[in-house]
C-alpha cells in the first residue's frame, strides 16, 4: 500500500484526521458522506441517544446492508475486508488523539 496524505473529515460535526492513500481518497470521502448521513438519520430519529450508540447502530445498519448485498452475489469480500482493515487502522491511529481534545 502506498503512503498517502492525511485528510480531515467531519462526521456528525466532529473532525477526524485520517491517513489515506491518494488513490483511495474519493472512496474514503464517499464512505464518510455515507456514514455521516446514516448517523445523522439515526440521531434525528430520536430513538438513539449518544454518539457512541448512534455509531454502533449505524455500523449495524451498514453491516446488514453489506451482508444482504454479499448474499445476493457480485461482491468482492476480500477487497472490502482490505479496505475496512485499512480504515480501521487509520481510525485507531487518530482516535486517541481525538479523545484528548474532549
PDB file of N, CA and C in Angstrom:
ATOM      1  N   UNK A   1       0.830  -1.163   0.000  1.00  0.00           N
ATOM      2  CA  UNK A   1       0.000   0.000   0.000  1.00  0.00           C
ATOM      3  C   UNK A   1       0.884   1.238   0.000  1.00  0.00           C
ATOM      4  N   UNK A   2       0.573   2.155  -0.862  1.00  0.00           N
ATOM      5  CA  UNK A   2       1.341   3.386  -0.945  1.00  0.00           C
ATOM      6  C   UNK A   2       0.958   4.333   0.178  1.00  0.00           C
ATOM      7  N   UNK A   3       1.936   5.069   0.660  1.00  0.00           N
ATOM      8  CA  UNK A   3       1.648   6.065   1.684  1.00  0.00           C
ATOM      9  C   UNK A   3       0.876   7.208   1.057  1.00  0.00           C
ATOM     10  N   UNK A   4      -0.041   7.726   1.794  1.00  0.00           N
ATOM     11  CA  UNK A   4      -0.840   8.831   1.292  1.00  0.00           C
ATOM     12  C   UNK A   4      -0.781   9.989   2.255  1.00  0.00           C
ATOM     13  N   UNK A   5      -1.550  10.956   1.949  1.00  0.00           N
ATOM     14  CA  UNK A   5      -1.640  12.134   2.798  1.00  0.00           C
ATOM     15  C   UNK A   5      -2.705  11.895   3.852  1.00  0.00           C
ATOM     16  N   UNK A   6      -2.692  12.719   4.853  1.00  0.00           N
ATOM     17  CA  UNK A   6      -3.799  12.686   5.797  1.00  0.00           C
ATOM     18  C   UNK A   6      -4.825  13.710   5.325  1.00  0.00           C
ATOM     19  N   UNK A   7      -6.067  13.369   5.556  1.00  0.00           N
ATOM     20  CA  UNK A   7      -7.127  14.313   5.224  1.00  0.00           C
ATOM     21  C   UNK A   7      -8.023  14.459   6.441  1.00  0.00           C
ATOM     22  N   UNK A   8      -8.606  15.634   6.576  1.00  0.00           N
ATOM     23  CA  UNK A   8      -9.542  15.891   7.654  1.00  0.00           C
ATOM     24  C   UNK A   8     -10.941  15.634   7.133  1.00  0.00           C
ATOM     25  N   UNK A   9     -11.698  14.877   7.900  1.00  0.00           N
ATOM     26  CA  UNK A   9     -13.085  14.595   7.548  1.00  0.00           C
ATOM     27  C   UNK A   9     -13.959  14.966   8.729  1.00  0.00           C
ATOM     28  N   UNK A  10     -15.214  15.245   8.458  1.00  0.00           N
ATOM     29  CA  UNK A  10     -16.148  15.607   9.517  1.00  0.00           C
ATOM     30  C   UNK A  10     -17.303  14.621   9.493  1.00  0.00           C
ATOM     31  N   UNK A  11     -17.548  14.024  10.650  1.00  0.00           N
ATOM     32  CA  UNK A  11     -18.661  13.094  10.816  1.00  0.00           C
ATOM     33  C   UNK A  11     -19.474  13.586  11.998  1.00  0.00           C
ATOM     34  N   UNK A  12     -20.709  13.893  11.756  1.00  0.00           N
ATOM     35  CA  UNK A  12     -21.629  14.422  12.774  1.00  0.00           C
ATOM     36  C   UNK A  12     -21.023  15.599  13.538  1.00  0.00           C
ATOM     37  N   UNK A  13     -20.386  16.487  12.805  1.00  0.00           N
ATOM     38  CA  UNK A  13     -19.843  17.693  13.407  1.00  0.00           C
ATOM     39  C   UNK A  13     -18.495  17.536  14.089  1.00  0.00           C
ATOM     40  N   UNK A  14     -17.960  16.321  14.138  1.00  0.00           N
ATOM     41  CA  UNK A  14     -16.644  16.112  14.743  1.00  0.00           C
ATOM     42  C   UNK A  14     -15.617  15.888  13.652  1.00  0.00           C
ATOM     43  N   UNK A  15     -14.470  16.521  13.820  1.00  0.00           N
ATOM     44  CA  UNK A  15     -13.406  16.409  12.820  1.00  0.00           C
ATOM     45  C   UNK A  15     -12.449  15.287  13.194  1.00  0.00           C
ATOM     46  N   UNK A  16     -12.091  14.498  12.168  1.00  0.00           N
ATOM     47  CA  UNK A  16     -11.135  13.407  12.331  1.00  0.00           C
ATOM     48  C   UNK A  16     -10.084  13.533  11.241  1.00  0.00           C
ATOM     49  N   UNK A  17      -8.846  13.287  11.601  1.00  0.00           N
ATOM     50  CA  UNK A  17      -7.754  13.266  10.625  1.00  0.00           C
ATOM     51  C   UNK A  17      -7.474  11.806  10.307  1.00  0.00           C
ATOM     52  N   UNK A  18      -7.516  11.467   9.015  1.00  0.00           N
ATOM     53  CA  UNK A  18      -7.383  10.075   8.584  1.00  0.00           C
ATOM     54  C   UNK A  18      -6.291   9.985   7.524  1.00  0.00           C
ATOM     55  N   UNK A  19      -5.401   8.993   7.686  1.00  0.00           N
ATOM     56  CA  UNK A  19      -4.401   8.729   6.649  1.00  0.00           C
ATOM     57  C   UNK A  19      -5.085   7.940   5.546  1.00  0.00           C
ATOM     58  N   UNK A  20      -4.795   8.329   4.318  1.00  0.00           N
ATOM     59  CA  UNK A  20      -5.468   7.683   3.198  1.00  0.00           C
ATOM     60  C   UNK A  20      -4.581   7.762   1.961  1.00  0.00           C
ATOM     61  N   UNK A  21      -4.352   6.617   1.310  1.00  0.00           N
ATOM     62  CA  UNK A  21      -3.600   6.665   0.050  1.00  0.00           C
ATOM     63  C   UNK A  21      -4.342   7.538  -0.959  1.00  0.00           C
ATOM     64  N   UNK A  22      -3.605   8.252  -1.757  1.00  0.00           N
ATOM     65  CA  UNK A  22      -4.216   9.158  -2.730  1.00  0.00           C
ATOM     66  C   UNK A  22      -5.241   8.460  -3.612  1.00  0.00           C
ATOM     67  N   UNK A  23      -4.942   7.218  -3.994  1.00  0.00           N
ATOM     68  CA  UNK A  23      -5.843   6.512  -4.920  1.00  0.00           C
ATOM     69  C   UNK A  23      -7.145   6.065  -4.252  1.00  0.00           C
ATOM     70  N   UNK A  24      -7.224   6.148  -2.920  1.00  0.00           N
ATOM     71  CA  UNK A  24      -8.449   5.759  -2.219  1.00  0.00           C
ATOM     72  C   UNK A  24      -9.194   6.951  -1.633  1.00  0.00           C
ATOM     73  N   UNK A  25      -8.710   8.145  -1.913  1.00  0.00           N
ATOM     74  CA  UNK A  25      -9.287   9.357  -1.315  1.00  0.00           C
ATOM     75  C   UNK A  25     -10.763   9.511  -1.640  1.00  0.00           C
ATOM     76  N   UNK A  26     -11.129   9.354  -2.890  1.00  0.00           N
ATOM     77  CA  UNK A  26     -12.524   9.540  -3.292  1.00  0.00           C
ATOM     78  C   UNK A  26     -13.438   8.528  -2.609  1.00  0.00           C
ATOM     79  N   UNK A  27     -12.990   7.278  -2.525  1.00  0.00           N
ATOM     80  CA  UNK A  27     -13.800   6.260  -1.856  1.00  0.00           C
ATOM     81  C   UNK A  27     -13.955   6.571  -0.371  1.00  0.00           C
ATOM     82  N   UNK A  28     -12.881   7.061   0.260  1.00  0.00           N
ATOM     83  CA  UNK A  28     -12.967   7.428   1.670  1.00  0.00           C
ATOM     84  C   UNK A  28     -13.971   8.557   1.858  1.00  0.00           C
ATOM     85  N   UNK A  29     -13.911   9.564   1.013  1.00  0.00           N
ATOM     86  CA  UNK A  29     -14.851  10.678   1.126  1.00  0.00           C
ATOM     87  C   UNK A  29     -16.292  10.220   0.915  1.00  0.00           C
ATOM     88  N   UNK A  30     -16.502   9.271   0.012  1.00  0.00           N
ATOM     89  CA  UNK A  30     -17.838   8.714  -0.181  1.00  0.00           C
ATOM     90  C   UNK A  30     -18.281   7.946   1.059  1.00  0.00           C
ATOM     91  N   UNK A  31     -17.356   7.183   1.652  1.00  0.00           N
ATOM     92  CA  UNK A  31     -17.676   6.430   2.865  1.00  0.00           C
ATOM     93  C   UNK A  31     -18.019   7.382   4.014  1.00  0.00           C
ATOM     94  N   UNK A  32     -17.265   8.456   4.136  1.00  0.00           N
ATOM     95  CA  UNK A  32     -17.528   9.451   5.187  1.00  0.00           C
ATOM     96  C   UNK A  32     -18.909  10.062   4.995  1.00  0.00           C
ATOM     97  N   UNK A  33     -19.229  10.439   3.764  1.00  0.00           N
ATOM     98  CA  UNK A  33     -20.535  11.041   3.487  1.00  0.00           C
ATOM     99  C   UNK A  33     -21.662  10.057   3.793  1.00  0.00           C
ATOM    100  N   UNK A  34     -21.467   8.807   3.428  1.00  0.00           N
ATOM    101  CA  UNK A  34     -22.481   7.781   3.674  1.00  0.00           C
ATOM    102  C   UNK A  34     -22.665   7.555   5.175  1.00  0.00           C
ATOM    103  N   UNK A  35     -21.558   7.416   5.901  1.00  0.00           N
ATOM    104  CA  UNK A  35     -21.615   7.206   7.344  1.00  0.00           C
ATOM    105  C   UNK A  35     -22.254   8.405   8.038  1.00  0.00           C
ATOM    106  N   UNK A  36     -21.855   9.599   7.650  1.00  0.00           N
ATOM    107  CA  UNK A  36     -22.418  10.809   8.249  1.00  0.00           C
ATOM    108  C   UNK A  36     -23.930  10.860   8.040  1.00  0.00           C
ATOM    109  N   UNK A  37     -24.379  10.528   6.837  1.00  0.00           N
ATOM    110  CA  UNK A  37     -25.814  10.523   6.528  1.00  0.00           C
ATOM    111  C   UNK A  37     -26.552   9.500   7.382  1.00  0.00           C
ATOM    112  N   UNK A  38     -25.983   8.286   7.495  1.00  0.00           N
ATOM    113  CA  UNK A  38     -26.601   7.230   8.307  1.00  0.00           C
ATOM    114  C   UNK A  38     -26.675   7.651   9.770  1.00  0.00           C
ATOM    115  N   UNK A  39     -25.570   8.172  10.305  1.00  0.00           N
ATOM    116  CA  UNK A  39     -25.537   8.549  11.713  1.00  0.00           C
ATOM    117  C   UNK A  39     -26.496   9.705  12.004  1.00  0.00           C
ATOM    118  N   UNK A  40     -26.556  10.673  11.118  1.00  0.00           N
ATOM    119  CA  UNK A  40     -27.484  11.794  11.319  1.00  0.00           C
ATOM    120  C   UNK A  40     -28.936  11.315  11.271  1.00  0.00           C
ATOM    121  N   UNK A  41     -29.221  10.394  10.365  1.00  0.00           N
ATOM    122  CA  UNK A  41     -30.574   9.852  10.273  1.00  0.00           C
ATOM    123  C   UNK A  41     -30.980   9.135  11.552  1.00  0.00           C
ATOM    124  N   UNK A  42     -30.068   8.359  12.105  1.00  0.00           N
ATOM    125  CA  UNK A  42     -30.351   7.644  13.351  1.00  0.00           C
ATOM    126  C   UNK A  42     -30.518   8.633  14.494  1.00  0.00           C
ATOM    127  N   UNK A  43     -29.619   9.587  14.579  1.00  0.00           N
ATOM    128  CA  UNK A  43     -29.699  10.601  15.644  1.00  0.00           C
ATOM    129  C   UNK A  43     -30.997  11.399  15.540  1.00  0.00           C
ATOM    130  N   UNK A  44     -31.338  11.802  14.316  1.00  0.00           N
ATOM    131  CA  UNK A  44     -32.523  12.634  14.114  1.00  0.00           C
ATOM    132  C   UNK A  44     -33.832  11.879  14.344  1.00  0.00           C
ATOM    133  N   UNK A  45     -33.781  10.557  14.309  1.00  0.00           N
ATOM    134  CA  UNK A  45     -34.995   9.781  14.575  1.00  0.00           C
ATOM    135  C   UNK A  45     -35.418   9.910  16.032  1.00  0.00           C
ATOM    136  N   UNK A  46     -34.451  10.278  16.904  1.00  0.00           N
ATOM    137  CA  UNK A  46     -34.743  10.465  18.317  1.00  0.00           C
ATOM    138  C   UNK A  46     -34.818   9.171  19.107  1.00  0.00           C
ATOM    139  N   UNK A  47     -34.607   8.034  18.456  1.00  0.00           N
ATOM    140  CA  UNK A  47     -34.718   6.749  19.136  1.00  0.00           C
ATOM    141  C   UNK A  47     -33.420   6.336  19.818  1.00  0.00           C
ATOM    142  N   UNK A  48     -32.302   6.931  19.394  1.00  0.00           N
ATOM    143  CA  UNK A  48     -30.993   6.564  19.942  1.00  0.00           C
ATOM    144  C   UNK A  48     -30.308   7.838  20.414  1.00  0.00           C
ATOM    145  N   UNK A  49     -29.780   7.797  21.637  1.00  0.00           N
ATOM    146  CA  UNK A  49     -29.129   8.966  22.214  1.00  0.00           C
ATOM    147  C   UNK A  49     -27.659   8.647  22.470  1.00  0.00           C
ATOM    148  N   UNK A  50     -26.799   9.593  22.175  1.00  0.00           N
ATOM    149  CA  UNK A  50     -25.372   9.441  22.430  1.00  0.00           C
ATOM    150  C   UNK A  50     -24.622   9.048  21.171  1.00  0.00           C
ATOM    151  N   UNK A  51     -23.506   9.716  20.933  1.00  0.00           N
ATOM    152  CA  UNK A  51     -22.721   9.494  19.720  1.00  0.00           C
ATOM    153  C   UNK A  51     -22.251   8.054  19.575  1.00  0.00           C
ATOM    154  N   UNK A  52     -21.827   7.446  20.682  1.00  0.00           N
ATOM    155  CA  UNK A  52     -21.330   6.073  20.610  1.00  0.00           C
ATOM    156  C   UNK A  52     -22.444   5.115  20.200  1.00  0.00           C
ATOM    157  N   UNK A  53     -23.618   5.281  20.767  1.00  0.00           N
ATOM    158  CA  UNK A  53     -24.744   4.408  20.420  1.00  0.00           C
ATOM    159  C   UNK A  53     -25.200   4.645  18.985  1.00  0.00           C
ATOM    160  N   UNK A  54     -25.186   5.890  18.565  1.00  0.00           N
ATOM    161  CA  UNK A  54     -25.538   6.206  17.179  1.00  0.00           C
ATOM    162  C   UNK A  54     -24.550   5.527  16.235  1.00  0.00           C
ATOM    163  N   UNK A  55     -23.256   5.596  16.557  1.00  0.00           N
ATOM    164  CA  UNK A  55     -22.226   4.967  15.718  1.00  0.00           C
ATOM    165  C   UNK A  55     -22.421   3.454  15.649  1.00  0.00           C
ATOM    166  N   UNK A  56     -22.746   2.836  16.779  1.00  0.00           N
ATOM    167  CA  UNK A  56     -22.958   1.387  16.786  1.00  0.00           C
ATOM    168  C   UNK A  56     -24.174   1.021  15.949  1.00  0.00           C
ATOM    169  N   UNK A  57     -25.258   1.768  16.077  1.00  0.00           N
ATOM    170  CA  UNK A  57     -26.456   1.478  15.281  1.00  0.00           C
ATOM    171  C   UNK A  57     -26.175   1.673  13.792  1.00  0.00           C
ATOM    172  N   UNK A  58     -25.417   2.711  13.457  1.00  0.00           N
ATOM    173  CA  UNK A  58     -25.056   2.933  12.051  1.00  0.00           C
ATOM    174  C   UNK A  58     -24.209   1.773  11.544  1.00  0.00           C
ATOM    175  N   UNK A  59     -23.259   1.318  12.366  1.00  0.00           N
ATOM    176  CA  UNK A  59     -22.419   0.183  11.971  1.00  0.00           C
ATOM    177  C   UNK A  59     -23.267  -1.066  11.751  1.00  0.00           C
ATOM    178  N   UNK A  60     -24.218  -1.303  12.630  1.00  0.00           N
ATOM    179  CA  UNK A  60     -25.100  -2.460  12.460  1.00  0.00           C
ATOM    180  C   UNK A  60     -25.932  -2.356  11.187  1.00  0.00           C
ATOM    181  N   UNK A  61     -26.468  -1.172  10.926  1.00  0.00           N
ATOM    182  CA  UNK A  61     -27.258  -0.985   9.709  1.00  0.00           C
ATOM    183  C   UNK A  61     -26.423  -1.179   8.453  1.00  0.00           C
ATOM    184  N   UNK A  62     -25.229  -0.616   8.438  1.00  0.00           N
ATOM    185  CA  UNK A  62     -24.361  -0.732   7.266  1.00  0.00           C
ATOM    186  C   UNK A  62     -23.901  -2.178   7.099  1.00  0.00           C
ATOM    187  N   UNK A  63     -23.619  -2.852   8.214  1.00  0.00           N
ATOM    188  CA  UNK A  63     -23.227  -4.262   8.145  1.00  0.00           C
ATOM    189  C   UNK A  63     -24.364  -5.103   7.576  1.00  0.00           C
ATOM    190  N   UNK A  64     -25.574  -4.810   7.992  1.00  0.00           N
ATOM    191  CA  UNK A  64     -26.731  -5.534   7.448  1.00  0.00           C
ATOM    192  C   UNK A  64     -26.844  -5.314   5.940  1.00  0.00           C
ATOM    193  N   UNK A  65     -26.659  -4.071   5.499  1.00  0.00           N
ATOM    194  CA  UNK A  65     -26.677  -3.780   4.060  1.00  0.00           C
ATOM    195  C   UNK A  65     -25.595  -4.574   3.338  1.00  0.00           C
ATOM    196  N   UNK A  66     -24.406  -4.605   3.915  1.00  0.00           N
ATOM    197  CA  UNK A  66     -23.286  -5.330   3.329  1.00  0.00           C
ATOM    198  C   UNK A  66     -23.596  -6.816   3.201  1.00  0.00           C
ATOM    199  N   UNK A  67     -24.075  -7.416   4.293  1.00  0.00           N
ATOM    200  CA  UNK A  67     -24.358  -8.851   4.271  1.00  0.00           C
ATOM    201  C   UNK A  67     -25.481  -9.182   3.302  1.00  0.00           C
ATOM    202  N   UNK A  68     -26.464  -8.314   3.214  1.00  0.00           N
ATOM    203  CA  UNK A  68     -27.544  -8.528   2.253  1.00  0.00           C
ATOM    204  C   UNK A  68     -26.997  -8.488   0.832  1.00  0.00           C
ATOM    205  N   UNK A  69     -26.136  -7.502   0.535  1.00  0.00           N
ATOM    206  CA  UNK A  69     -25.541  -7.396  -0.809  1.00  0.00           C
ATOM    207  C   UNK A  69     -24.645  -8.603  -1.086  1.00  0.00           C
ATOM    208  N   UNK A  70     -23.886  -9.026  -0.092  1.00  0.00           N
ATOM    209  CA  UNK A  70     -22.983 -10.169  -0.260  1.00  0.00           C
ATOM    210  C   UNK A  70     -23.762 -11.444  -0.545  1.00  0.00           C
ATOM    211  N   UNK A  71     -24.847 -11.631   0.147  1.00  0.00           N
ATOM    212  CA  UNK A  71     -25.656 -12.830  -0.046  1.00  0.00           C
ATOM    213  C   UNK A  71     -26.340 -12.849  -1.407  1.00  0.00           C
ATOM    214  N   UNK A  72     -26.465 -11.692  -2.023  1.00  0.00           N
ATOM    215  CA  UNK A  72     -27.059 -11.617  -3.355  1.00  0.00           C
ATOM    216  C   UNK A  72     -26.011 -11.785  -4.441  1.00  0.00           C
ATOM    217  N   UNK A  73     -24.748 -11.947  -4.051  1.00  0.00           N
ATOM    218  CA  UNK A  73     -23.663 -12.191  -5.010  1.00  0.00           C
ATOM    219  C   UNK A  73     -23.107 -10.911  -5.602  1.00  0.00           C
ATOM    220  N   UNK A  74     -22.007 -11.087  -6.338  1.00  0.00           N
ATOM    221  CA  UNK A  74     -21.395  -9.950  -7.039  1.00  0.00           C
ATOM    222  C   UNK A  74     -20.644  -8.992  -6.145  1.00  0.00           C
ATOM    223  N   UNK A  75     -20.174  -9.467  -5.008  1.00  0.00           N
ATOM    224  CA  UNK A  75     -19.484  -8.590  -4.073  1.00  0.00           C
ATOM    225  C   UNK A  75     -18.100  -9.144  -3.790  1.00  0.00           C
ATOM    226  N   UNK A  76     -17.078  -8.323  -3.920  1.00  0.00           N
ATOM    227  CA  UNK A  76     -15.700  -8.736  -3.669  1.00  0.00           C
ATOM    228  C   UNK A  76     -15.384  -8.545  -2.186  1.00  0.00           C
ATOM    229  N   UNK A  77     -15.632  -9.590  -1.413  1.00  0.00           N
ATOM    230  CA  UNK A  77     -15.474  -9.514   0.037  1.00  0.00           C
ATOM    231  C   UNK A  77     -14.027  -9.280   0.452  1.00  0.00           C
ATOM    232  N   UNK A  78     -13.072  -9.888  -0.226  1.00  0.00           N
ATOM    233  CA  UNK A  78     -11.664  -9.710   0.149  1.00  0.00           C
ATOM    234  C   UNK A  78     -11.218  -8.259  -0.021  1.00  0.00           C
ATOM    235  N   UNK A  79     -11.598  -7.638  -1.117  1.00  0.00           N
ATOM    236  CA  UNK A  79     -11.263  -6.225  -1.322  1.00  0.00           C
ATOM    237  C   UNK A  79     -11.923  -5.371  -0.249  1.00  0.00           C
ATOM    238  N   UNK A  80     -13.162  -5.680   0.072  1.00  0.00           N
ATOM    239  CA  UNK A  80     -13.872  -4.942   1.110  1.00  0.00           C
ATOM    240  C   UNK A  80     -13.150  -5.087   2.451  1.00  0.00           C
ATOM    241  N   UNK A  81     -12.731  -6.306   2.791  1.00  0.00           N
ATOM    242  CA  UNK A  81     -12.013  -6.534   4.047  1.00  0.00           C
ATOM    243  C   UNK A  81     -10.721  -5.723   4.096  1.00  0.00           C
ATOM    244  N   UNK A  82      -9.986  -5.703   2.985  1.00  0.00           N
ATOM    245  CA  UNK A  82      -8.742  -4.927   2.945  1.00  0.00           C
ATOM    246  C   UNK A  82      -9.019  -3.443   3.205  1.00  0.00           C
ATOM    247  N   UNK A  83     -10.051  -2.928   2.595  1.00  0.00           N
ATOM    248  CA  UNK A  83     -10.373  -1.510   2.787  1.00  0.00           C
ATOM    249  C   UNK A  83     -10.821  -1.222   4.215  1.00  0.00           C
ATOM    250  N   UNK A  84     -11.639  -2.095   4.766  1.00  0.00           N
ATOM    251  CA  UNK A  84     -12.090  -1.919   6.143  1.00  0.00           C
ATOM    252  C   UNK A  84     -10.902  -1.988   7.096  1.00  0.00           C
ATOM    253  N   UNK A  85      -9.997  -2.952   6.887  1.00  0.00           N
ATOM    254  CA  UNK A  85      -8.808  -3.056   7.732  1.00  0.00           C
ATOM    255  C   UNK A  85      -7.975  -1.789   7.655  1.00  0.00           C
ATOM    256  N   UNK A  86      -7.820  -1.256   6.455  1.00  0.00           N
ATOM    257  CA  UNK A  86      -7.048  -0.022   6.274  1.00  0.00           C
ATOM    258  C   UNK A  86      -7.716   1.139   7.006  1.00  0.00           C
ATOM    259  N   UNK A  87      -9.027   1.271   6.846  1.00  0.00           N
ATOM    260  CA  UNK A  87      -9.741   2.365   7.505  1.00  0.00           C
ATOM    261  C   UNK A  87      -9.699   2.195   9.019  1.00  0.00           C
ATOM    262  N   UNK A  88      -9.830   0.955   9.502  1.00  0.00           N
ATOM    263  CA  UNK A  88      -9.773   0.697  10.939  1.00  0.00           C
ATOM    264  C   UNK A  88      -8.411   1.090  11.503  1.00  0.00           C
ATOM    265  N   UNK A  89      -7.354   0.737  10.804  1.00  0.00           N
ATOM    266  CA  UNK A  89      -6.010   1.095  11.261  1.00  0.00           C
ATOM    267  C   UNK A  89      -5.837   2.613  11.298  1.00  0.00           C
ATOM    268  N   UNK A  90      -6.361   3.286  10.284  1.00  0.00           N
ATOM    269  CA  UNK A  90      -6.262   4.744  10.243  1.00  0.00           C
ATOM    270  C   UNK A  90      -7.037   5.363  11.400  1.00  0.00           C
ATOM    271  N   UNK A  91      -8.234   4.859  11.665  1.00  0.00           N
ATOM    272  CA  UNK A  91      -9.034   5.382  12.771  1.00  0.00           C
ATOM    273  C   UNK A  91      -8.390   5.070  14.115  1.00  0.00           C
ATOM    274  N   UNK A  92      -7.855   3.867  14.271  1.00  0.00           N
ATOM    275  CA  UNK A  92      -7.179   3.503  15.515  1.00  0.00           C
ATOM    276  C   UNK A  92      -6.007   4.438  15.795  1.00  0.00           C
ATOM    277  N   UNK A  93      -5.369   4.885  14.742  1.00  0.00           N
ATOM    278  CA  UNK A  93      -4.212   5.768  14.905  1.00  0.00           C
ATOM    279  C   UNK A  93      -4.611   7.169  15.354  1.00  0.00           C
ATOM    280  N   UNK A  94      -5.803   7.625  14.965  1.00  0.00           N
ATOM    281  CA  UNK A  94      -6.170   9.007  15.282  1.00  0.00           C
ATOM    282  C   UNK A  94      -7.156   9.154  16.419  1.00  0.00           C
ATOM    283  N   UNK A  95      -7.905   8.131  16.753  1.00  0.00           N
ATOM    284  CA  UNK A  95      -8.920   8.276  17.797  1.00  0.00           C
ATOM    285  C   UNK A  95      -8.319   8.649  19.155  1.00  0.00           C
ATOM    286  N   UNK A  96      -7.191   8.052  19.580  1.00  0.00           N
ATOM    287  CA  UNK A  96      -6.640   8.507  20.866  1.00  0.00           C
ATOM    288  C   UNK A  96      -6.324   9.993  20.872  1.00  0.00           C
ATOM    289  N   UNK A  97      -5.854  10.528  19.753  1.00  0.00           N
ATOM    290  CA  UNK A  97      -5.573  11.958  19.669  1.00  0.00           C
ATOM    291  C   UNK A  97      -6.853  12.761  19.752  1.00  0.00           C
ATOM    292  N   UNK A  98      -7.915  12.295  19.105  1.00  0.00           N
ATOM    293  CA  UNK A  98      -9.186  12.995  19.104  1.00  0.00           C
ATOM    294  C   UNK A  98      -9.787  13.015  20.513  1.00  0.00           C
ATOM    295  N   UNK A  99      -9.668  11.909  21.241  1.00  0.00           N
ATOM    296  CA  UNK A  99     -10.226  11.824  22.585  1.00  0.00           C
ATOM    297  C   UNK A  99      -9.583  12.835  23.523  1.00  0.00           C
ATOM    298  N   UNK A 100      -8.314  13.156  23.299  1.00  0.00           N
ATOM    299  CA  UNK A 100      -7.640  14.124  24.146  1.00  0.00           C
ATOM    300  C   UNK A 100      -8.222  15.523  23.983  1.00  0.00           C
ATOM    301  N   UNK A 101      -8.866  15.773  22.844  1.00  0.00           N
ATOM    302  CA  UNK A 101      -9.432  17.095  22.589  1.00  0.00           C
ATOM    303  C   UNK A 101     -10.709  17.333  23.381  1.00  0.00           C
ATOM    304  N   UNK A 102     -11.341  16.264  23.847  1.00  0.00           N
ATOM    305  CA  UNK A 102     -12.637  16.427  24.526  1.00  0.00           C
ATOM    306  C   UNK A 102     -12.541  16.014  25.933  1.00  0.00           C
TER     307      UNK A 102
END
